[in-house]
CSV table of C-alpha atoms in Angstrom, one decimal:
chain,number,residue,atom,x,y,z
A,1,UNK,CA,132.3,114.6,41.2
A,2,UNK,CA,130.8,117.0,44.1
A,3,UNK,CA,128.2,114.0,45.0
A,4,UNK,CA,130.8,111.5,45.1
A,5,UNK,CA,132.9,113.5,47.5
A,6,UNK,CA,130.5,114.9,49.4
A,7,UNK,CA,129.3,110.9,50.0
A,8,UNK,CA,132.8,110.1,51.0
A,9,UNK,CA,132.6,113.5,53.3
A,10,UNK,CA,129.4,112.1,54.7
A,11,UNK,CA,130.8,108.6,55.3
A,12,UNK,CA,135.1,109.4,57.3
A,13,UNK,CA,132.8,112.7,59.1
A,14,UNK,CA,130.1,110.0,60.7
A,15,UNK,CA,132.8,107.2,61.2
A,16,UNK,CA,135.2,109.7,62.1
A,17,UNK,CA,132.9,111.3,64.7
A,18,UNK,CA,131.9,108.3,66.4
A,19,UNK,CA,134.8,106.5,66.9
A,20,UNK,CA,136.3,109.7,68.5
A,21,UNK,CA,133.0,110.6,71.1
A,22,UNK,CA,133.7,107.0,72.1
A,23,UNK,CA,137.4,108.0,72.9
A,24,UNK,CA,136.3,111.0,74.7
A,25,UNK,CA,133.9,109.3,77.5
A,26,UNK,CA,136.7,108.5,80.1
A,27,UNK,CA,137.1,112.4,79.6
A,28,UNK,CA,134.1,113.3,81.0
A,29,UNK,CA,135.1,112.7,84.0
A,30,UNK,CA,138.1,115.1,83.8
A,31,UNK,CA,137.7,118.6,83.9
A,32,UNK,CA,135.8,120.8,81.6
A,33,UNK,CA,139.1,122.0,80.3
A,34,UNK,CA,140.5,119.1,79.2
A,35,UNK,CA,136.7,118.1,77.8
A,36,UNK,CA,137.1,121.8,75.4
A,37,UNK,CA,140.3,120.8,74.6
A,38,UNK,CA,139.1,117.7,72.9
A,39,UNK,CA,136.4,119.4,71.4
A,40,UNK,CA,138.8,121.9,69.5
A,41,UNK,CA,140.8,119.5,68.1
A,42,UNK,CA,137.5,117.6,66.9
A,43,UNK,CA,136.1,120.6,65.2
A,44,UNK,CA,139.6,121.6,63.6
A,45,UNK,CA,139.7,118.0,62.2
A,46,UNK,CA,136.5,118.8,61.0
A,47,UNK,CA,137.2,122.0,59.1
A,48,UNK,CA,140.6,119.5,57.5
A,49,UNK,CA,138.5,116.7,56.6
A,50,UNK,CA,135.9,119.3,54.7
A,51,UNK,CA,139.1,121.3,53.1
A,52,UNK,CA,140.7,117.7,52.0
A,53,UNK,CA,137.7,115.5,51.3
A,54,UNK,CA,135.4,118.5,49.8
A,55,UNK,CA,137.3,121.9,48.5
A,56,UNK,CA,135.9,123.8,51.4
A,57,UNK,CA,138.1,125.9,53.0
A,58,UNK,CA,136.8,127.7,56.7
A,59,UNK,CA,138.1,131.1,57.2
A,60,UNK,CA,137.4,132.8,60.7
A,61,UNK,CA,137.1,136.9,60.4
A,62,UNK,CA,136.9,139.7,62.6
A,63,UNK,CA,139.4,137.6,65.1
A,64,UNK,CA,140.0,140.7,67.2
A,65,UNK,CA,136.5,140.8,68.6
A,66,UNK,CA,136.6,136.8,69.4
A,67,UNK,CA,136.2,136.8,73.4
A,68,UNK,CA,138.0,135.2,76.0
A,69,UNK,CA,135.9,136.5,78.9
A,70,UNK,CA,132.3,136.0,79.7
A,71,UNK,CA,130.2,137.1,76.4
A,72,UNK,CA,127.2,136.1,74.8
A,73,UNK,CA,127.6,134.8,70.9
A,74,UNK,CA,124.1,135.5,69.0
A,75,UNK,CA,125.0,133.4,65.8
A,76,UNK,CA,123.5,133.2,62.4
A,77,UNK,CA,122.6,129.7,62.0
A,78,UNK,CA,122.3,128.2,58.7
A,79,UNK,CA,123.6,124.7,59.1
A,80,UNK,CA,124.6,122.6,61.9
A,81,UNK,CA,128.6,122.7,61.1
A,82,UNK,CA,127.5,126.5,62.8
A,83,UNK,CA,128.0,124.4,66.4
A,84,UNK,CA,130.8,122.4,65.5
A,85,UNK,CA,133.1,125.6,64.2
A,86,UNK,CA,132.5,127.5,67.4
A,87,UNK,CA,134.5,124.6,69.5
A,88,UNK,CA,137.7,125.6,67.3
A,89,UNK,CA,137.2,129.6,68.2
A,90,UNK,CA,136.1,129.9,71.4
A,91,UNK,CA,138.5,128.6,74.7
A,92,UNK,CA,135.1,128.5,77.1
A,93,UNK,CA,132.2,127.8,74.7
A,94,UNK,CA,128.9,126.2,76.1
A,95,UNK,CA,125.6,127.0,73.4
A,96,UNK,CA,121.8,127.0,74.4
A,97,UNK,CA,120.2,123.8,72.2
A,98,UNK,CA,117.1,122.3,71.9
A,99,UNK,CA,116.2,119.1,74.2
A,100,UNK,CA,115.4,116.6,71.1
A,101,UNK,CA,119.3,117.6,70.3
A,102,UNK,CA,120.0,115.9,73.8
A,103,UNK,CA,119.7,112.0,72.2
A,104,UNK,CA,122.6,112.4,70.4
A,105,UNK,CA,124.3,109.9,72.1
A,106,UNK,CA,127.4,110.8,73.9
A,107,UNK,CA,127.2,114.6,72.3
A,108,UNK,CA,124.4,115.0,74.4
A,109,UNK,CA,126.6,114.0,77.2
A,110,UNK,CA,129.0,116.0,76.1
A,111,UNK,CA,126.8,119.3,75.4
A,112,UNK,CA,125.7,119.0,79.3
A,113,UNK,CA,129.4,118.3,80.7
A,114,UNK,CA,130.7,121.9,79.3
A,115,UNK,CA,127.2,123.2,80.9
A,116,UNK,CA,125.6,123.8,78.1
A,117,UNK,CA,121.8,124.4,78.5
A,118,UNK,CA,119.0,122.8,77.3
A,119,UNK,CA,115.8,124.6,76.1
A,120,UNK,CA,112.5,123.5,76.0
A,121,UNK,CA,111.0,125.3,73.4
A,122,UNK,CA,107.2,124.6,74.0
A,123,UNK,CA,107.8,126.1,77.6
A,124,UNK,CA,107.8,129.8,76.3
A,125,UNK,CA,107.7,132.2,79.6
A,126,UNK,CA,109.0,129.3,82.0
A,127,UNK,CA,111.6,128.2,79.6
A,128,UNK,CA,112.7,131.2,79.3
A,129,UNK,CA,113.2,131.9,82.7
A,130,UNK,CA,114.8,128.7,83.1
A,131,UNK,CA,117.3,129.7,80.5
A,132,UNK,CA,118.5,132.7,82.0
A,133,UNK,CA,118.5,131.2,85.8
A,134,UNK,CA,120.9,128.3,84.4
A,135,UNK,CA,122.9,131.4,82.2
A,136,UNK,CA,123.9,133.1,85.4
A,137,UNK,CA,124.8,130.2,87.1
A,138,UNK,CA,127.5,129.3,84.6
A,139,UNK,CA,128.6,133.0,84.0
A,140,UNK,CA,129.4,132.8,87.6
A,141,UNK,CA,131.9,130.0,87.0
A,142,UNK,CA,133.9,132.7,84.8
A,143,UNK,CA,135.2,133.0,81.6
A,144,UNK,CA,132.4,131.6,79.5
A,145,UNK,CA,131.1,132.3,76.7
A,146,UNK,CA,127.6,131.1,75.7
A,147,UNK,CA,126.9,130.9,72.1
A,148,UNK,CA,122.9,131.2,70.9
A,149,UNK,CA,121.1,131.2,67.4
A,150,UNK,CA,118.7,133.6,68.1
A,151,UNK,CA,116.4,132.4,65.5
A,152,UNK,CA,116.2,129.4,67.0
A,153,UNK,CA,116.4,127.0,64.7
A,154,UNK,CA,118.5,126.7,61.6
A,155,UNK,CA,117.0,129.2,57.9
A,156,UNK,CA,118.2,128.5,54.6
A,157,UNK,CA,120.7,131.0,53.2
A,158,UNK,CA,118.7,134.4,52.3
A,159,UNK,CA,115.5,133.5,54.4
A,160,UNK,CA,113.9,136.1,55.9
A,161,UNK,CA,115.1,136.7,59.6
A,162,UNK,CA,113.5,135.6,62.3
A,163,UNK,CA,114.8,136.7,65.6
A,164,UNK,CA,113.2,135.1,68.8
A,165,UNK,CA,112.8,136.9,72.0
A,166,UNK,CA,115.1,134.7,74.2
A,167,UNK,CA,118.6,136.7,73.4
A,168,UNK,CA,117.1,139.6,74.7
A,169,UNK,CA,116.3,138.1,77.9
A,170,UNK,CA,119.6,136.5,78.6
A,171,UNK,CA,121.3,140.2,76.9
A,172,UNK,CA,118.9,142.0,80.1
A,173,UNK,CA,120.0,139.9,82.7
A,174,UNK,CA,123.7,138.9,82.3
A,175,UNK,CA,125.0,142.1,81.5
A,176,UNK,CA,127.6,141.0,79.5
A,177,UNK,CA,128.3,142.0,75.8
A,178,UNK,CA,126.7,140.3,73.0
A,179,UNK,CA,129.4,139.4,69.7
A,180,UNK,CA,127.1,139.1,66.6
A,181,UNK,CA,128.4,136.7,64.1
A,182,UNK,CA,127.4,136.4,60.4
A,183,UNK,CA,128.1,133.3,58.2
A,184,UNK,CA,127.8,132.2,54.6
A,185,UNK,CA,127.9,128.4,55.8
A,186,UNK,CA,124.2,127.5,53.9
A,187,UNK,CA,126.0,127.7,51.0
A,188,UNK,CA,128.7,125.4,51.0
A,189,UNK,CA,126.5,123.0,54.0
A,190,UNK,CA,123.3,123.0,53.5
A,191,UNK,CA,120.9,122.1,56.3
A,192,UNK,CA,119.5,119.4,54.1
A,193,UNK,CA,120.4,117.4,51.9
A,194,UNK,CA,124.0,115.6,51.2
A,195,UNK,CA,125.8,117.9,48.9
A,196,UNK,CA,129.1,119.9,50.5
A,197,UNK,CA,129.9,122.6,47.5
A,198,UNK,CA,133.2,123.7,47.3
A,199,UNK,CA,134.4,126.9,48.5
A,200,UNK,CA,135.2,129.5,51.0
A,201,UNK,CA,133.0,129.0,54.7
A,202,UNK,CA,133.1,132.3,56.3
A,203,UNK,CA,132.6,133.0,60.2
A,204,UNK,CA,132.3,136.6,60.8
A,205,UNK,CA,132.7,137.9,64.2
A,206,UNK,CA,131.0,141.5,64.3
A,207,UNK,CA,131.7,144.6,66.8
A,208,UNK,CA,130.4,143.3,69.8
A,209,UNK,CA,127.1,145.3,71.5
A,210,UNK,CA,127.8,146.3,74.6
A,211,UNK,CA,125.4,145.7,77.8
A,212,UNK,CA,122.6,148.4,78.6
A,213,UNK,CA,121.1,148.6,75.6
A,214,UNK,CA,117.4,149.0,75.7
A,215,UNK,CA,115.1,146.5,74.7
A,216,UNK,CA,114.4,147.3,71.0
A,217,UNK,CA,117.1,149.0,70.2
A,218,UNK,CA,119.5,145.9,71.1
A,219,UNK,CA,117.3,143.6,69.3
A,220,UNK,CA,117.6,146.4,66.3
A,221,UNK,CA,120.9,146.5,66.0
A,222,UNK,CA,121.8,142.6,66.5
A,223,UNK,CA,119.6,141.5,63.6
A,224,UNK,CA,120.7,145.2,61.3
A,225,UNK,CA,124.6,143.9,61.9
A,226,UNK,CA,124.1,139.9,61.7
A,227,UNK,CA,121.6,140.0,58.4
A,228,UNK,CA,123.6,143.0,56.9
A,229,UNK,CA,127.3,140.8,57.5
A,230,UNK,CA,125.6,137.5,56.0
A,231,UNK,CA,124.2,138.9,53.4
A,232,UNK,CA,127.4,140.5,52.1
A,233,UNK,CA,129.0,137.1,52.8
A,234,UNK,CA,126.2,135.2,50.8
A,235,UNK,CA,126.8,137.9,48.0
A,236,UNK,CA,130.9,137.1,48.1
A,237,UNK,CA,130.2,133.2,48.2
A,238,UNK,CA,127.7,132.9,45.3
């Protein structure tokens, strides 16, 4: 029963998805508002389609520490549904991706319309610097807020962490406050494989760090609250 309606999932999500980044080219040519707006109502058909289709119900936590001002989201990242939710939350979301993520056709397009930026993950010190440069000049626009996985790349459910150094560099330099947020989504999404496993999908946003930090002790305190939060939530969803 969970294969075959995890298959059905798989097939209205894909269909579903298509037909509607189709409907939303004449709208990138509008403003990034009405761009966001679509967006949200994409990901909230989303988190319907998976409560309908598959017995998985998406609950947002720690609501009172969601921005609405220019912040920095470091994200547990488990599965790629972790980009899609973010679009319901967040009124000025843009996210740092990979490039090979940029041939998604019409996403891609998307992803660059709302200024999101595009990392070149071979380019280490120049990427980097790239990244920040690109950061500030979208903070500048106002009200943003710029989501990040900090381990780069998506772990399965338990994995040891592995936080990257680019966080840090865009937590130095755009002084802004950095919103940890945990998830359980590995679980009931896996970042392989078909299966959608019914339950609870928990987004967890965490006391936010505020700017000034040092170094190390940011860095110390991101990954003790994000792997601390997950794990509890992995422990509640098993």
């Amino acid at each position: 029963m969970i294969f075959a309606r995890s298959l059905l999932f798989s097939v209205v999500f894909y269909v579903w998805s298509a037909a509607y980044a189709i409907a939303l080219v004449p709208v990138l040519a509008a403003p990034r508002s009405w761009l966001l707006a679509g967006m949200r109502f994409w990901s909230l058909s989303v988190n319907l389609l998976l409560r309908v289709i598959c017995g998985i119900r998406v609950e947002i936590r720690g609501r009172e520490f969601v921005p609405e001002q220019d912040a920095l989201i470091a994200s547990k990242h488990q599965t790629m549904f972790d980009v899609f939710v973010q679009f319901g939350v967040l009124k000025g979301s843009l996210f740092v991706l990979k490039k090979e993520l940029m041939i998604v056709p019409i996403f891609g397009w998307i992803a660059l319309r709302i200024g999101s930026i595009v990392v070149d993950r071979d380019g280490k010190a120049t990427a980097l610097r790239d990244m920040v440069r690109r950061a500030q000049e979208q903070f500048r626009l106002g009200d943003r807020q710029l989501v990040i996985f900090p381990e780069g790349t998506r772990r399965a459910p338990g994995a040891p962490p592995d936080y990257k150094p680019g966080v840090a560099g865009l937590y130095r330099e755009l002084d802004v406050p950095v919103h940890p947020v945990a998830t359980n989504a590995g679980l009931h999404w896996p970042a392989k494989g078909l299966l959608r496993k019914p339950g609870v999908i928990v987004y967890e946003f965490l006391e936010p760090i505020p700017p000034g930090l040092k170094r190390a002790e940011f860095m110390r305190l991101l990954q003790e609250r994000i792997e601390t939060a997950s794990d509890r939530l992995l422990a509640e969803g098993r």
